[in-house]
Each structure stands twice: as C-alpha cells, then as structure tokens.
DNA sequence: GTGAAAGCGCTAACAT
DNA sequence: ATGTTAGCGCTTTCAC
C-alpha cells in the first residue's frame, strides 16, 4: 500500500543502527530514549520525510476511541435536530477508524442537566469532546476539567473566550445580522421594519442572538437611518397571546412591509402572516433551515432564510478531533467562521 | 481497533473447520472452492455479520491505487482554477489510503487535446476516473473505453446521458437560471433586463449555459411576461469591440436597470458598468466565484453571485471513487445535484 | 480444492 | 536506555 519511495520504521532502525522499539519510542515521544538516539532518529525521519502507516498502526493498537458530543437535546422540528445529520455523516466517516461518536444531550434551559451531561461525557473517558455551550460559567468549569485531563475539546455554534479549546466552528453572528438587513432591504426604499422577538422570562442565559440583532441594527443605522424599527414580542409557549400580539400589530401598523426574526422560529411568524392574509405583501427574512422554515420558504411566505449548517459544524468538529487524536494534526485554523447560506424557494431544493 | 463484537476470518475458519486461505478465497470470489465450503463460509459470514478489516487488508495488499482527474486546464483567474482546491483537499483526505490523485488537463476548446488527455488518463491504469466533459461524442467514446476496461468513472460539472457512470456531481443548470431571474427581480417591478452573452465563433461544442438561460427565460415568462429582454453580445478576446457594444447599449437603453450574465465572466461586465459610471444604479447578478467576480461583489458592482462549488464536486467525486474502489461502497445517489450558493458582499467573507 | 506459513508496518510487553 | 518478539487481520505463495 505504501509507495516504493515510502520509508518504514524498519528502515529507520537500520539506518540509525537502533531497533524498531527505540524508533517507535521517539515517534511517540515516550520516555527512556537518550538524547543522542532521539536526534539520530529525528534526523532520518525528517530527511526521509517519514510518514507512519496508520493502517499498520491502527491494526497493531486495535483499540477504539470515543468522542463525546455534548449538545442540547434533539427535539423534533427544532434547531438541534439539524445537527444529527452531521453526527451521522461524521460517524460514517470515522467508524472505519475505530472511532465511536457518542451524543450526550442536555436540556438547554436546565443548568443541572448540562452539569449531568458533562459528567456523563467525562465518564466515557473520551479522546475528545465537542460541545455547544449554552451556559457560560458551567462550560468554563467543564473546559477546565477537560484541560486537566488533557482531553482536547472543540466548540460549535458558539464559543467561550478562553484559551484551551482546540478549535471552534460557528457562524459569525454579528455579520449574519448585517446580512439579514441587507437581504431584507436590498437597496429599495424601506420606511418601517418589524422585528419579531421571543419574550424570555428572566432567563439567566445570555440571549444567543444578541450579536445578530446588533449587526442588523448597525446596518439599518448606516443605510436606513430614518427607518422606523418596531419590535413585536411573542411567546412560543403561549399561542393565543402571540396571536393577539400579531393581530394588534397588524391592525396598528398595516403599512409595515418588512419583517425579520433572529432566532430559528420564523415559521411561527410565517403562520400568523398567512392567517392574517398578508403573507404575499410582506418581505420576510429569517434564520436556520428547520423543516417548518423551509416549508414556509417553499410556500413563498418567507422570502429568504440564512442558514448556518450546524450539521457541518458538528461533523467538522469531530473530524478535527479525529485528525488531532489519531493523526496528530492540529487544525489549520482555530476559529472557523463558517459560510452563511442564503436560501430562497428556488435553491432550497438541493440543500 | 475492531470492537469486541467483531469477527475475523480466523474465527470463520475455526467455525467452518476450514483454513483462512479458503475463507479468503470465498470472500473474494476466487475460483477453486467447492460449493460445500463456499456455502459453509457464506452462512457464517451472514450470521455473524462479518465485516472485513480494511486496514489489515490494505496493509497486506500493500499497493497504491491511482485516480485520474480529467479536467480543462487550470488557467489563473478562470473557472477551472477553482477546482484545484478540491483536488488538494481530496489528496489530503485519501493520501493516507495510498491513493494517488493525478490531474490530466486539456484545452477545453481543443478536441485533440481532450483525446490526448483521455489516452494519458488510460495510460495511468487508474482505479477510477473523474471527468468534466466538454465534448460530447469524444466523451462518449472515452466512457465506452472505460467501461470496457471495467474502470469506474464519475462526471462533474456536466454529464452525458448514458448509463455507465458511477456518479455525477453538478449544479442543476436550468434551476440556476430560474434562481438568477428570481434574485434579479425579487418581486419588484422590472420592465427591462439585459443579458450579456459571449459571442462564440462557430463553436461545435454545445453552449454549456444553454439550460441556464432557458431557466431564466421561463421564470421571466411566468412572472414578468411584459418584461423586455435585451441581449448584448460581447467577446472577451476583443476588448474594444466589447467596450463598443456596451457603450452602444448604454446609450440606446439608459433605462435598463437589471443585468445578468450566465457564464462565469460577470466581472467583465462589472468593469464596463464601472467605466460608464452606472454601476450603482444597476442590479447585477452573475455566476461563479472567480476571484475577480468576488472582487466585483465586494465593490458592490455585482449584487449577487450564484456559485456552484466546483471544488466540492471534484473532491466528492474522488471520494466516491475511493469509497467504491477501496471500500466497495456504491454512492447513495447516482446523480447529485449540488446546492447553489448565493453570495452577497456581506456573506462572501467566510466563503 | 485446501492448508500452512510468511509477511505487510506498527505496537507493546518483556528482556537485557 | 535499548533490543527482541509476538501479534493485529488479512493476502498471497507454495505445497499437498
């Protein structure tokens, strides 16, 4: 399988006058090698451009490694369900490497459940961890424990400003808001815009879409300084209240033609616009490729969706961990801001 | 590396009372095995759900495989340069599998050079071929030769309507034109549109963008039946003539506010619009993420770009071939229509 | 037809 | 600190 030109540890052993065992020791930075031998081996390795044969290596080690993936629960139709596809793909890609991907779920609104998930992940004695952090301080603690054990970890979706993570894969939130504003307005005259927000009852969590909103606002300030920006507060868990809010707003501001929402639930708004019979008069921009969002896009109620491929984030995170643990490859970039996909009813089909 | 629950050929040998050699023979359908032995082995294999250890297999075979990639020449700044990134990525992904990716280039305007490239590819005795076909009948012949030799091949960019290919990765061309029309108009009133086309001097090749244009036209017919559609013919190899054409059109139709181009050279048009000082009055939609197109996007002259990730097509094609030759996996889908990326100046940064 | 055995490149346990 | 050796699961050659 190796090319003719490829060199093996046997060759290195011969050339250095040492044994395979010693060569193996320096290759893995194991202790018990004299400086002299170490250097002799290293020289040959570099000169010959030695590449270990992972098959032989894996074959000889015959051990499984497990990677723990700590994510919010996968609820049908909601955002985190989208990550599953990435896990499936990653699993396929690495299963033949003897890597076992284990999803550890937690309730993103329940701190305790996150703590439990962290413990569960640690209990798996994983070779690496990917985590989507929803709780700041708890994640910090988790990170510290991982570092202590020397377990590499990578963030997806959002990250913490600390220094121990191997990599991060996510969307540039501020920019995504900026983009949303541009797509909503597209250079045409826009006098009023409505933002639909979810009212959160004293959540201690930081609002994950706050930077996105900031980006949106900045764009509007820069390009449409005179545009009036309304906010409609809704509550997904209180449908009547939400309906009432939408009705009231519609009655009061029938002239508003542009609506945007920064979380993943634009489908809720779409439903109300349809109910009020104003769907085709209003330009609607939202986020994330939930099935119900895509449906609203197909129906034409939602004009554009900005999606972030959380599945790719997940699979890339796992790949990075595998490359690191098995192949000793450090990611090319630590912070990986991923592309924002723009979806319309005409390109969604092949998404 | 294999899990505890995995069974090896040694186990099978023991259970059937045969030897590893015989088990290997039935696994590879080699001749010289009695029906009785064959069936005994097959029964155990199926019952135990035996999965061969590819590493051990590859290690024992110790052979390289080569995959030939037959593409138009990589010209700096032009479309096919974009595929290189995919080749590099693919090379990284599979090099440790002992797979050698070999690019074989041809001049997309020269039939003879394509013939030569096919011969060169065949001469490599490849385990698989990926080809971007520009010449219909010649590709047909090439395909026939590959089939004859039992070499699997996959198309990228475009494909032929035959039945021997392993897979196809490409953009839905008709749909992409439809999408372009939607993005150009976006529901606002549009009375006139200009299409910039490249005049081809009696090319015998079929115009690769013909379906895209058809999709565009159909959209306009359906949604803007009264819109007047102009065509400006230009020639990249004759700059003065092109400039004259643009000037003349601008003088004659100063009211046109929407421009589209179906090949990858929207940057040419962008330059002229800038020269004429009308760039910010006109909405411009084009295709493909050439560096100069992205620059025009950043400058704001081009409003939207539809890109097709030819690099991903290339790397996925190679992956499919590797999966097939090494892991014996047939692609899940034969025809893979890939996502059309919509780029604006605000999401291009992370592309 | 079938079996035995050597060996792919590497790891790890055991010697020295 | 270094050498030796027995595998990992499979392929392949050679012998019967």
XYZ file of C-alpha atoms (C1' of nucleotides) in Angstrom:
734
model
C 0.000 0.000 0.000
C 2.813 2.378 0.754
C 4.686 3.567 -2.256
C 8.060 2.290 -3.178
C 9.518 5.587 -2.098
C 7.988 5.308 1.354
C 10.186 4.507 4.290
C 9.239 2.368 7.294
C 10.375 2.279 10.865
C 12.381 -0.780 9.993
C 14.364 1.307 7.517
C 14.871 3.982 10.115
C 16.035 1.377 12.578
C 18.550 0.063 10.112
C 19.827 3.481 9.112
C 20.290 4.620 12.681
C 21.653 1.332 13.909
C 18.904 1.283 16.526
C 15.949 -1.034 16.924
C 12.336 -0.658 15.869
C 11.397 -0.331 19.517
C 13.535 2.733 20.044
C 12.337 4.325 16.857
C 8.786 3.745 17.997
C 9.628 5.404 21.295
C 10.830 8.598 19.727
C 7.940 8.644 17.282
C 5.575 8.719 20.226
C 7.664 10.879 22.484
C 7.814 8.144 25.020
C 10.405 8.418 27.735
C 13.516 6.361 28.043
C 15.427 7.452 24.962
C 18.863 9.049 25.057
C 19.237 12.454 23.525
C 21.682 11.040 21.048
C 19.383 8.318 19.787
C 16.499 10.720 19.712
C 18.360 13.091 17.476
C 19.664 10.408 15.201
C 16.155 9.154 14.623
C 14.710 12.601 14.143
C 17.267 13.446 11.504
C 16.446 10.418 9.433
C 12.735 10.985 9.873
C 12.975 14.492 8.573
C 15.356 13.799 5.774
C 13.359 10.884 4.511
C 10.031 12.572 5.118
C 8.838 9.565 7.033
C 5.071 9.094 7.220
C 3.758 6.434 9.551
C 1.413 3.888 8.067
C -1.761 4.448 10.038
C -3.241 1.190 8.978
C -0.446 -0.749 10.469
C -0.595 1.486 13.490
C -4.327 1.153 13.965
C -4.138 -2.528 13.309
C -1.489 -3.033 15.932
C -3.209 -0.842 18.508
C -6.587 -2.429 17.912
C -8.389 -0.090 20.211
C -11.490 2.050 19.873
C -11.524 5.692 20.681
C -14.643 7.558 21.660
C -15.575 11.134 21.015
C -18.276 12.672 23.173
C -20.602 15.220 21.611
C -22.363 17.378 24.179
C -25.343 19.119 22.587
C -28.801 20.342 23.540
C -31.458 17.708 23.166
C -32.628 16.838 19.726
C -36.269 17.937 19.616
C -38.212 17.100 16.507
C -38.526 20.121 14.268
C -36.285 22.312 16.355
C -32.822 23.607 15.721
C -30.694 20.928 17.293
C -32.308 18.224 15.288
C -30.335 19.608 12.368
C -27.070 18.605 13.962
C -27.986 14.930 13.796
C -27.228 14.716 10.094
C -23.725 15.901 10.855
C -23.290 13.264 13.514
C -24.451 10.583 11.160
C -22.048 11.756 8.490
C -19.178 12.000 10.925
C -19.941 8.551 12.206
C -19.735 7.154 8.704
C -16.511 8.954 8.003
C -14.694 7.750 11.052
C -16.276 4.460 12.004
C -13.712 2.549 9.987
C -11.059 4.286 12.019
C -12.491 2.623 15.064
C -13.909 5.868 16.352
C -17.116 5.860 18.292
C -19.226 9.035 18.319
C -21.391 9.367 21.412
C -24.020 12.054 21.685
C -24.631 13.344 25.196
C -27.726 15.510 25.380
C -28.888 18.139 27.801
C -31.839 20.428 28.222
C -30.655 23.819 27.064
C -32.883 25.509 29.607
C -31.740 23.428 32.549
C -28.374 24.078 34.110
C -28.440 20.880 36.115
C -28.933 18.773 33.062
C -25.907 20.392 31.490
C -23.840 19.535 34.545
C -25.031 15.972 34.333
C -24.178 15.811 30.652
C -20.651 16.994 31.346
C -20.198 14.274 33.928
C -21.578 11.703 31.570
C -19.205 12.824 28.837
C -16.231 12.637 31.155
C -17.289 9.196 32.301
C -16.870 7.941 28.744
C -13.169 8.675 29.034
C -13.266 10.234 25.592
C -10.325 11.012 23.343
C -12.040 14.293 22.528
C -15.171 16.298 23.222
C -17.284 18.603 21.107
C -19.569 20.923 22.984
C -22.178 23.524 22.123
C -22.122 25.793 25.168
C -25.318 27.349 26.444
C -24.213 28.101 29.991
C -21.181 30.238 30.347
C -19.736 29.533 33.777
C -20.595 25.869 33.753
C -18.922 25.442 30.415
C -15.879 27.203 31.803
C -15.713 24.632 34.573
C -16.158 21.812 32.136
C -13.358 23.194 29.986
C -11.092 23.326 32.998
C -11.752 19.701 33.830
C -11.063 18.667 30.264
C -7.819 20.571 30.168
C -6.771 18.996 33.412
C -7.273 15.556 31.944
C -5.593 16.574 28.725
C -8.702 15.898 26.683
C -8.967 18.139 23.623
C -12.315 19.816 23.011
C -13.869 21.902 20.297
C -16.780 24.328 20.402
C -19.546 24.563 17.875
C -22.391 27.045 17.471
C -20.870 29.487 19.949
C -17.681 29.596 21.944
C -16.220 30.917 25.130
C -13.449 33.445 25.321
C -10.918 31.204 26.909
C -7.771 29.713 25.623
C -7.895 25.976 25.984
C -10.052 24.838 23.084
C -8.649 23.047 20.097
C -10.964 24.684 17.587
C -14.255 26.457 17.094
C -16.756 26.135 14.278
C -19.605 28.575 14.070
C -21.398 31.382 12.333
C -20.309 34.997 12.615
C -23.372 36.236 14.485
C -22.917 39.967 14.094
C -22.284 39.632 10.391
C -25.310 37.446 9.987
C -27.495 40.230 11.327
C -25.863 42.674 8.981
C -26.506 40.333 6.107
C -30.123 39.879 7.134
C -30.648 43.628 6.999
C -29.108 43.828 3.564
C -31.233 40.997 2.247
C -34.361 42.453 3.767
C -33.899 45.863 2.201
C -31.915 45.145 -0.974
C -31.413 48.805 -1.720
C -35.056 49.619 -2.117
C -36.899 52.254 -0.100
C -37.869 50.879 3.285
C -39.530 53.103 5.863
C -40.564 50.637 8.503
C -39.384 47.260 9.665
C -40.756 44.876 12.263
C -38.581 42.601 14.348
C -40.311 39.654 15.964
C -38.675 38.637 19.217
C -39.303 35.946 21.728
C -40.026 37.242 25.161
C -37.839 35.366 27.582
C -38.922 35.156 31.175
C -35.902 36.143 33.182
C -33.572 33.727 31.530
C -30.217 33.868 33.124
C -28.692 32.678 29.914
C -27.371 35.328 27.611
C -29.548 35.780 24.562
C -27.728 33.853 21.836
C -28.982 36.177 19.103
C -27.943 39.435 20.686
C -24.978 39.980 18.393
C -27.068 39.199 15.394
C -29.534 41.867 16.385
C -26.696 44.296 16.878
C -25.415 43.630 13.368
C -28.874 44.179 11.969
C -29.310 47.425 13.830
C -25.959 48.745 12.724
C -26.732 48.063 9.104
C -30.040 49.866 9.392
C -28.434 52.789 11.176
C -25.860 53.095 8.433
C -28.072 52.573 5.412
C -31.571 53.487 6.551
C -31.141 55.989 9.380
C -34.734 57.166 9.078
C -36.295 53.749 9.037
C -38.619 53.077 11.932
C -37.936 49.782 13.634
C -40.758 48.105 15.517
C -40.474 45.168 17.846
C -43.173 42.565 18.350
C -42.738 40.317 21.356
C -44.183 36.847 21.171
C -44.151 33.684 23.249
C -43.979 30.314 21.522
C -45.417 28.667 24.614
C -48.454 30.976 24.651
C -50.084 30.776 21.220
C -53.114 32.971 21.999
C -51.012 35.709 23.450
C -48.766 35.551 20.406
C -51.692 35.670 18.032
C -53.093 38.652 19.865
C -49.776 40.473 19.632
C -49.531 39.828 15.921
C -53.117 40.913 15.328
C -52.656 44.079 17.304
C -49.509 44.972 15.464
C -51.083 44.272 12.097
C -54.020 46.483 12.941
C -51.881 49.291 14.202
C -49.201 49.198 11.524
C -50.739 47.912 8.322
C -48.115 49.777 6.333
C -45.191 47.670 7.514
C -43.876 45.558 4.642
C -40.681 44.074 6.068
C -40.370 41.550 8.848
C -37.359 39.805 10.327
C -36.719 37.376 13.168
C -33.336 36.494 14.622
C -33.884 33.103 16.178
C -34.761 29.914 14.357
C -38.540 30.204 14.596
C -39.531 32.354 11.684
C -42.079 29.676 10.811
C -44.196 30.916 13.706
C -44.355 34.385 12.250
C -44.994 32.973 8.807
C -48.056 31.151 10.091
C -49.518 34.336 11.505
C -48.872 36.336 8.367
C -50.668 33.662 6.426
C -53.535 33.667 8.871
C -53.850 37.437 8.502
C -53.755 37.096 4.728
C -50.827 39.455 4.327
C -48.142 36.924 3.546
C -47.574 37.915 -0.042
C -47.428 41.613 0.693
C -44.627 41.319 3.196
C -40.963 40.594 2.730
C -39.780 38.148 5.351
C -36.251 37.148 6.287
C -35.384 34.563 8.914
C -32.730 32.151 10.101
C -31.967 28.450 10.081
C -33.134 25.587 7.972
C -35.741 23.988 10.218
C -38.145 21.862 8.257
C -41.009 24.235 9.028
C -38.931 27.201 7.934
C -38.127 25.508 4.671
C -41.809 24.787 4.198
C -42.647 28.450 4.738
C -39.955 29.300 2.212
C -41.422 26.911 -0.315
C -44.865 28.401 0.211
C -43.408 31.806 -0.522
C -44.288 33.356 2.809
C -40.699 33.541 3.911
C -38.599 35.156 1.213
C -35.129 34.347 2.425
C -33.543 32.192 5.038
C -29.998 32.451 6.309
C -28.738 29.063 7.372
C -25.635 28.048 9.193
C -25.138 24.385 8.573
C -24.937 23.279 12.147
C -24.552 19.758 10.818
C -21.334 20.680 9.076
C -20.096 22.372 12.174
C -20.663 19.177 14.074
C -19.016 16.935 11.523
C -16.065 19.251 11.059
C -15.599 19.466 14.801
C -15.468 15.705 15.021
C -13.133 15.484 12.081
C -10.810 17.977 13.740
C -10.786 15.892 16.880
C -10.092 12.696 14.980
C -7.315 14.318 12.997
C -5.858 15.507 16.205
C -6.097 12.325 18.254
C -5.284 9.795 15.572
C -3.222 11.679 13.051
C -1.720 14.254 15.392
C -2.823 17.034 13.071
C -3.545 20.423 14.638
C -6.386 22.283 12.886
C -5.208 24.820 10.305
C -7.393 27.469 11.917
C -8.551 27.609 15.441
C -11.574 29.811 14.893
C -13.538 28.739 11.868
C -16.292 31.104 10.874
C -18.484 29.305 8.501
C -20.365 30.352 5.441
C -23.847 31.744 5.783
C -26.071 30.032 3.289
C -28.771 32.102 1.694
C -31.833 30.087 0.837
C -34.726 31.001 -1.418
C -37.556 28.841 -2.612
C -35.584 28.284 -5.799
C -32.367 26.942 -4.413
C -33.687 25.182 -1.343
C -34.469 22.019 -3.219
C -30.849 20.889 -3.417
C -29.895 21.978 0.043
C -9.254 -1.243 16.781
C -12.064 -3.548 15.906
C -14.665 -3.813 18.525
C -15.010 -6.866 20.705
C -18.076 -7.929 18.823
C -16.243 -8.103 15.524
C -15.393 -11.403 13.982
C -12.303 -12.180 11.926
C -11.514 -14.591 9.166
C -9.682 -16.672 11.687
C -12.933 -17.103 13.596
C -14.703 -18.038 10.427
C -12.004 -20.536 9.609
C -12.358 -22.121 13.010
C -16.138 -22.250 12.902
C -16.247 -23.798 9.460
C -13.361 -26.137 10.064
C -11.635 -24.651 7.015
C -8.490 -22.563 6.751
C -8.001 -18.831 6.496
C -6.904 -19.318 2.914
C -10.174 -20.871 1.855
C -12.192 -18.271 3.684
C -10.243 -15.604 1.858
C -10.975 -17.312 -1.419
C -14.713 -17.178 -0.946
C -14.563 -13.627 0.348
C -13.016 -12.587 -2.928
C -14.950 -14.925 -5.143
C -11.785 -16.570 -6.259
C -12.048 -19.899 -8.009
C -11.056 -23.198 -6.597
C -13.553 -23.542 -3.782
C -16.036 -26.369 -3.504
C -19.678 -25.472 -3.390
C -19.924 -27.024 0.027
C -17.124 -24.978 1.531
C -18.425 -21.869 -0.147
C -21.803 -22.257 1.398
C -20.497 -23.089 4.813
C -18.422 -19.937 4.814
C -21.209 -17.763 3.459
C -23.573 -18.935 6.174
C -21.203 -17.971 8.935
C -20.395 -14.666 7.283
C -24.013 -13.706 7.101
C -24.975 -14.939 10.503
C -22.102 -13.202 12.175
C -22.377 -10.096 10.040
C -18.726 -10.337 9.222
C -17.018 -7.094 8.203
C -13.515 -7.311 6.818
C -10.903 -5.149 8.418
C -9.853 -2.893 5.592
C -6.702 -1.822 7.324
C -5.419 -5.285 7.611
C -6.495 -5.849 4.050
C -4.808 -2.753 2.726
C -1.752 -3.444 4.782
C -1.444 -6.928 3.416
C -2.047 -5.883 -0.161
C 0.401 -3.006 0.080
C -0.472 -1.464 -3.229
C -1.170 2.051 -4.438
C -4.164 2.995 -6.448
C -4.344 5.987 -8.766
C -7.316 8.094 -9.679
C -7.143 10.167 -12.833
C -8.916 13.515 -12.916
C -9.549 14.768 -16.427
C -10.360 18.489 -16.375
C -9.907 21.565 -18.530
C -6.642 23.346 -17.938
C -6.277 25.391 -14.824
C -5.928 28.989 -16.048
C -5.230 31.615 -13.436
C -8.356 33.551 -12.585
C -10.631 31.381 -14.650
C -13.248 28.880 -13.661
C -11.261 25.688 -13.594
C -8.726 27.091 -11.235
C -11.429 26.775 -8.587
C -11.357 23.000 -8.842
C -7.763 22.845 -7.645
C -8.749 23.443 -4.046
C -10.952 20.384 -4.247
C -8.128 18.295 -5.627
C -5.832 19.436 -2.859
C -8.432 18.589 -0.258
C -9.156 15.212 -1.801
C -5.464 14.466 -1.963
C -5.142 15.154 1.742
C -8.132 13.043 2.561
C -7.011 9.986 0.703
C -3.238 10.114 0.581
C -3.005 8.021 3.723
C -5.097 5.437 1.951
C -2.311 5.092 -0.540
C -4.373 6.801 -3.210
C -2.685 8.956 -5.780
C -4.708 11.712 -7.444
C -3.451 12.619 -10.891
C -4.778 15.630 -12.743
C -4.837 15.288 -16.510
C -5.551 18.597 -18.232
C -6.866 19.501 -21.627
C -7.697 22.614 -23.567
C -11.447 22.915 -23.411
C -11.516 24.471 -26.861
C -9.373 21.815 -28.485
C -10.855 18.447 -29.257
C -7.482 16.873 -29.975
C -6.140 17.826 -26.589
C -9.130 16.155 -24.971
C -8.412 12.986 -26.911
C -4.824 13.104 -25.776
C -5.897 13.636 -22.177
C -8.120 10.564 -22.327
C -5.245 8.477 -23.603
C -2.988 9.825 -20.912
C -5.545 9.001 -18.248
C -5.969 5.475 -19.525
C -2.209 5.030 -19.618
C -2.119 5.585 -15.873
C -4.101 2.378 -15.454
C -6.301 4.132 -12.914
C -8.660 2.546 -10.422
C -11.120 5.299 -11.264
C -11.558 8.400 -13.382
C -13.332 11.686 -12.826
C -14.069 13.689 -15.910
C -15.599 17.055 -16.709
C -16.909 16.542 -20.225
C -16.779 19.377 -22.723
C -17.005 17.337 -25.892
C -19.978 15.115 -26.206
C -19.091 12.412 -28.687
C -15.479 12.144 -27.603
C -16.549 11.739 -24.002
C -18.938 9.037 -25.114
C -16.048 7.171 -26.677
C -13.939 7.642 -23.596
C -16.752 6.319 -21.431
C -17.006 3.260 -23.634
C -13.314 2.528 -23.271
C -13.520 2.903 -19.509
C -16.486 0.573 -19.305
C -14.687 -1.961 -21.414
C -11.788 -1.963 -19.017
C -14.107 -2.020 -16.030
C -12.823 1.290 -14.735
C -15.459 3.244 -12.807
C -15.832 6.921 -13.703
C -17.753 9.870 -12.379
C -18.788 13.100 -14.075
C -18.559 16.536 -12.579
C -19.805 19.914 -13.808
C -21.948 18.350 -16.503
C -22.773 14.830 -17.545
C -23.753 12.765 -20.511
C -26.997 10.936 -20.878
C -25.572 7.475 -20.867
C -25.743 4.715 -18.388
C -22.278 3.666 -17.415
C -21.152 6.307 -14.960
C -20.798 5.622 -11.280
C -21.990 9.048 -10.180
C -22.444 12.651 -11.189
C -21.890 15.787 -9.175
C -23.045 19.088 -10.570
C -25.310 22.076 -10.474
C -28.878 21.957 -11.746
C -28.365 24.340 -14.650
C -31.965 25.058 -15.554
C -32.840 25.762 -11.947
C -29.878 28.032 -11.568
C -31.197 30.234 -14.345
C -34.597 30.284 -12.716
C -32.991 31.277 -9.453
C -30.975 34.013 -11.132
C -34.160 35.536 -12.509
C -35.785 35.469 -9.110
C -32.811 37.086 -7.447
C -32.574 39.709 -10.134
C -36.178 40.772 -9.857
C -37.072 39.959 -6.248
C -40.712 40.751 -6.749
C -40.217 44.366 -7.665
C -41.374 45.948 -10.886
C -38.925 45.236 -13.687
C -39.638 46.366 -17.218
C -36.376 45.671 -18.967
C -33.498 43.301 -18.463
C -30.198 42.931 -20.281
C -28.447 39.622 -20.771
C -24.767 39.787 -21.612
C -23.645 36.863 -23.727
C -20.375 35.787 -25.184
C -20.393 35.513 -28.921
C -18.937 32.191 -29.867
C -17.456 31.817 -33.273
C -18.958 28.664 -34.680
C -18.087 26.509 -31.715
C -19.093 22.988 -32.315
C -19.393 22.484 -28.600
C -22.815 22.856 -27.148
C -23.157 26.031 -25.129
C -22.793 24.891 -21.519
C -25.075 27.637 -20.217
C -27.965 26.992 -22.554
C -30.128 25.329 -19.932
C -29.423 28.083 -17.506
C -30.629 30.640 -19.995
C -33.723 28.564 -20.575
C -34.492 28.534 -16.856
C -34.068 32.269 -16.707
C -36.338 32.847 -19.655
C -39.023 30.600 -18.274
C -39.052 32.436 -14.992
C -39.377 35.762 -16.755
C -42.115 34.457 -18.990
C -44.039 33.234 -15.976
C -43.529 36.177 -13.668
C -42.755 39.124 -15.930
C -44.431 38.361 -19.237
C -44.239 42.005 -20.322
C -40.603 42.499 -19.467
C -38.421 43.334 -22.423
C -35.287 41.221 -22.562
C -32.278 42.609 -24.382
C -29.148 40.706 -25.326
C -25.709 42.256 -25.563
C -23.102 40.161 -27.324
C -19.508 40.591 -26.279
C -16.160 38.946 -26.992
C -13.650 38.538 -24.176
C -10.868 38.245 -26.735
C -11.811 41.557 -28.370
C -11.907 44.216 -25.652
C -12.529 47.222 -27.910
C -15.392 45.534 -29.674
C -16.855 44.610 -26.295
C -16.492 48.116 -24.960
C -18.166 49.481 -28.048
C -21.068 47.095 -27.627
C -21.521 48.068 -24.006
C -21.325 51.764 -24.807
C -23.806 51.479 -27.604
C -26.255 49.579 -25.461
C -25.904 52.027 -22.609
C -26.562 54.932 -24.937
C -29.532 53.296 -26.531
C -31.137 51.886 -23.390
C -30.233 54.097 -20.452
C -33.390 52.953 -18.673
C -32.274 49.360 -18.203
C -31.596 48.681 -14.525
C -31.085 44.917 -14.450
C -28.229 42.943 -15.932
C -27.410 39.258 -15.839
C -24.756 37.010 -17.354
C -24.872 33.230 -17.468
C -21.247 32.248 -17.770
C -18.527 32.826 -15.210
C -17.334 36.193 -16.519
C -19.621 38.702 -14.937
C -16.505 40.587 -13.846
C -16.091 41.750 -17.425
C -19.498 43.338 -17.407
C -18.857 44.796 -13.991
C -15.789 46.587 -15.284
C -17.744 48.214 -18.070
C -20.561 49.311 -15.818
C -17.991 50.929 -13.585
C -16.322 52.594 -16.523
C -19.651 54.008 -17.630
C -20.337 55.193 -14.101
C -23.643 53.362 -13.835
C -22.571 50.556 -11.508
C -24.574 51.630 -8.504
C -27.744 52.243 -10.464
C -27.883 48.750 -11.881
C -28.708 45.464 -10.256
C -26.291 42.801 -11.418
C -26.481 39.039 -10.976
C -23.813 36.614 -12.163
C -22.352 33.172 -11.679
C -19.324 31.503 -10.141
C -16.868 32.530 -7.503
C -13.917 33.614 -9.607
C -11.613 35.926 -7.703
C -12.473 38.835 -9.990
C -16.170 38.163 -9.552
C -15.800 38.193 -5.802
C -13.903 41.458 -6.065
C -16.721 42.995 -8.089
C -19.122 41.722 -5.445
C -17.087 43.330 -2.694
C -17.007 46.602 -4.600
C -20.769 46.491 -4.787
C -20.986 46.464 -8.566
C -22.200 42.909 -8.685
C -25.112 42.443 -6.308
C -25.369 38.698 -6.208
C -23.373 35.755 -7.369
C -24.582 32.192 -7.686
C -21.754 29.784 -7.086
C -21.527 26.075 -7.552
C -18.579 24.844 -5.563
C -16.778 23.047 -8.317
C -14.092 22.224 -5.775
C -16.561 20.228 -3.732
C -17.788 18.478 -6.806
C -14.240 17.410 -7.535
C -13.489 16.229 -4.040
C -16.782 14.422 -3.675
C -16.244 12.730 -6.998
C -12.882 11.470 -5.857
C -14.281 10.392 -2.540
C -16.986 8.436 -4.315
C -14.389 6.687 -6.407
C -12.246 5.854 -3.388
C -15.234 4.567 -1.470
C -16.078 2.430 -4.414
C -12.662 1.004 -5.186
C -11.361 0.530 -1.675
C -14.413 0.167 0.485
C -16.727 -1.294 -2.153
C -19.359 1.288 -1.332
C -21.708 2.311 -4.123
C -22.719 6.003 -3.927
C -26.047 6.590 -2.206
C -27.213 8.691 -5.133
C -26.041 8.471 -8.653
C -26.981 11.987 -9.704
C -26.012 14.517 -7.105
C -27.336 17.976 -7.752
C -25.493 20.303 -5.536
C -26.521 23.371 -3.660
C -26.378 26.733 -5.360
C -24.652 29.166 -3.086
C -25.915 32.706 -3.107
C -23.197 35.211 -2.389
C -23.518 38.865 -1.452
C -20.850 41.251 -0.310
C -21.922 40.501 3.235
C -21.553 36.777 3.311
C -18.709 36.361 0.873
C -16.077 36.891 3.515
C -16.466 33.454 5.033
C -16.922 31.632 1.775
C -9.680 -27.880 -3.522
C -7.370 -26.804 0.579
C -3.908 -25.741 4.225
C 0.301 -23.757 6.123
C 3.155 -20.062 6.618
C 5.414 -15.764 5.702
C 4.860 -11.051 5.895
C 2.559 -6.080 5.369
C 4.241 -1.798 9.174
C 3.453 -0.936 13.562
C 2.722 -1.519 18.836
C 3.543 -3.222 23.334
C 5.140 -6.436 26.584
C 9.072 -8.388 28.035
C 14.066 -8.820 28.180
C 18.509 -7.161 28.866
C 18.285 3.137 27.642
C 17.678 -0.257 24.149
C 16.703 -4.758 21.788
C 13.603 -8.696 20.909
C 9.471 -10.665 19.853
C 4.741 -11.828 19.396
C 0.951 -10.463 17.462
C -3.088 -7.162 14.927
C -6.343 -9.312 10.447
C -5.585 -10.034 6.064
C -3.282 -11.538 1.436
C -0.512 -14.462 -1.150
C 2.665 -18.028 -2.323
C 3.693 -22.531 -2.235
C 2.951 -27.076 -1.114
C -0.010 -31.034 -0.863
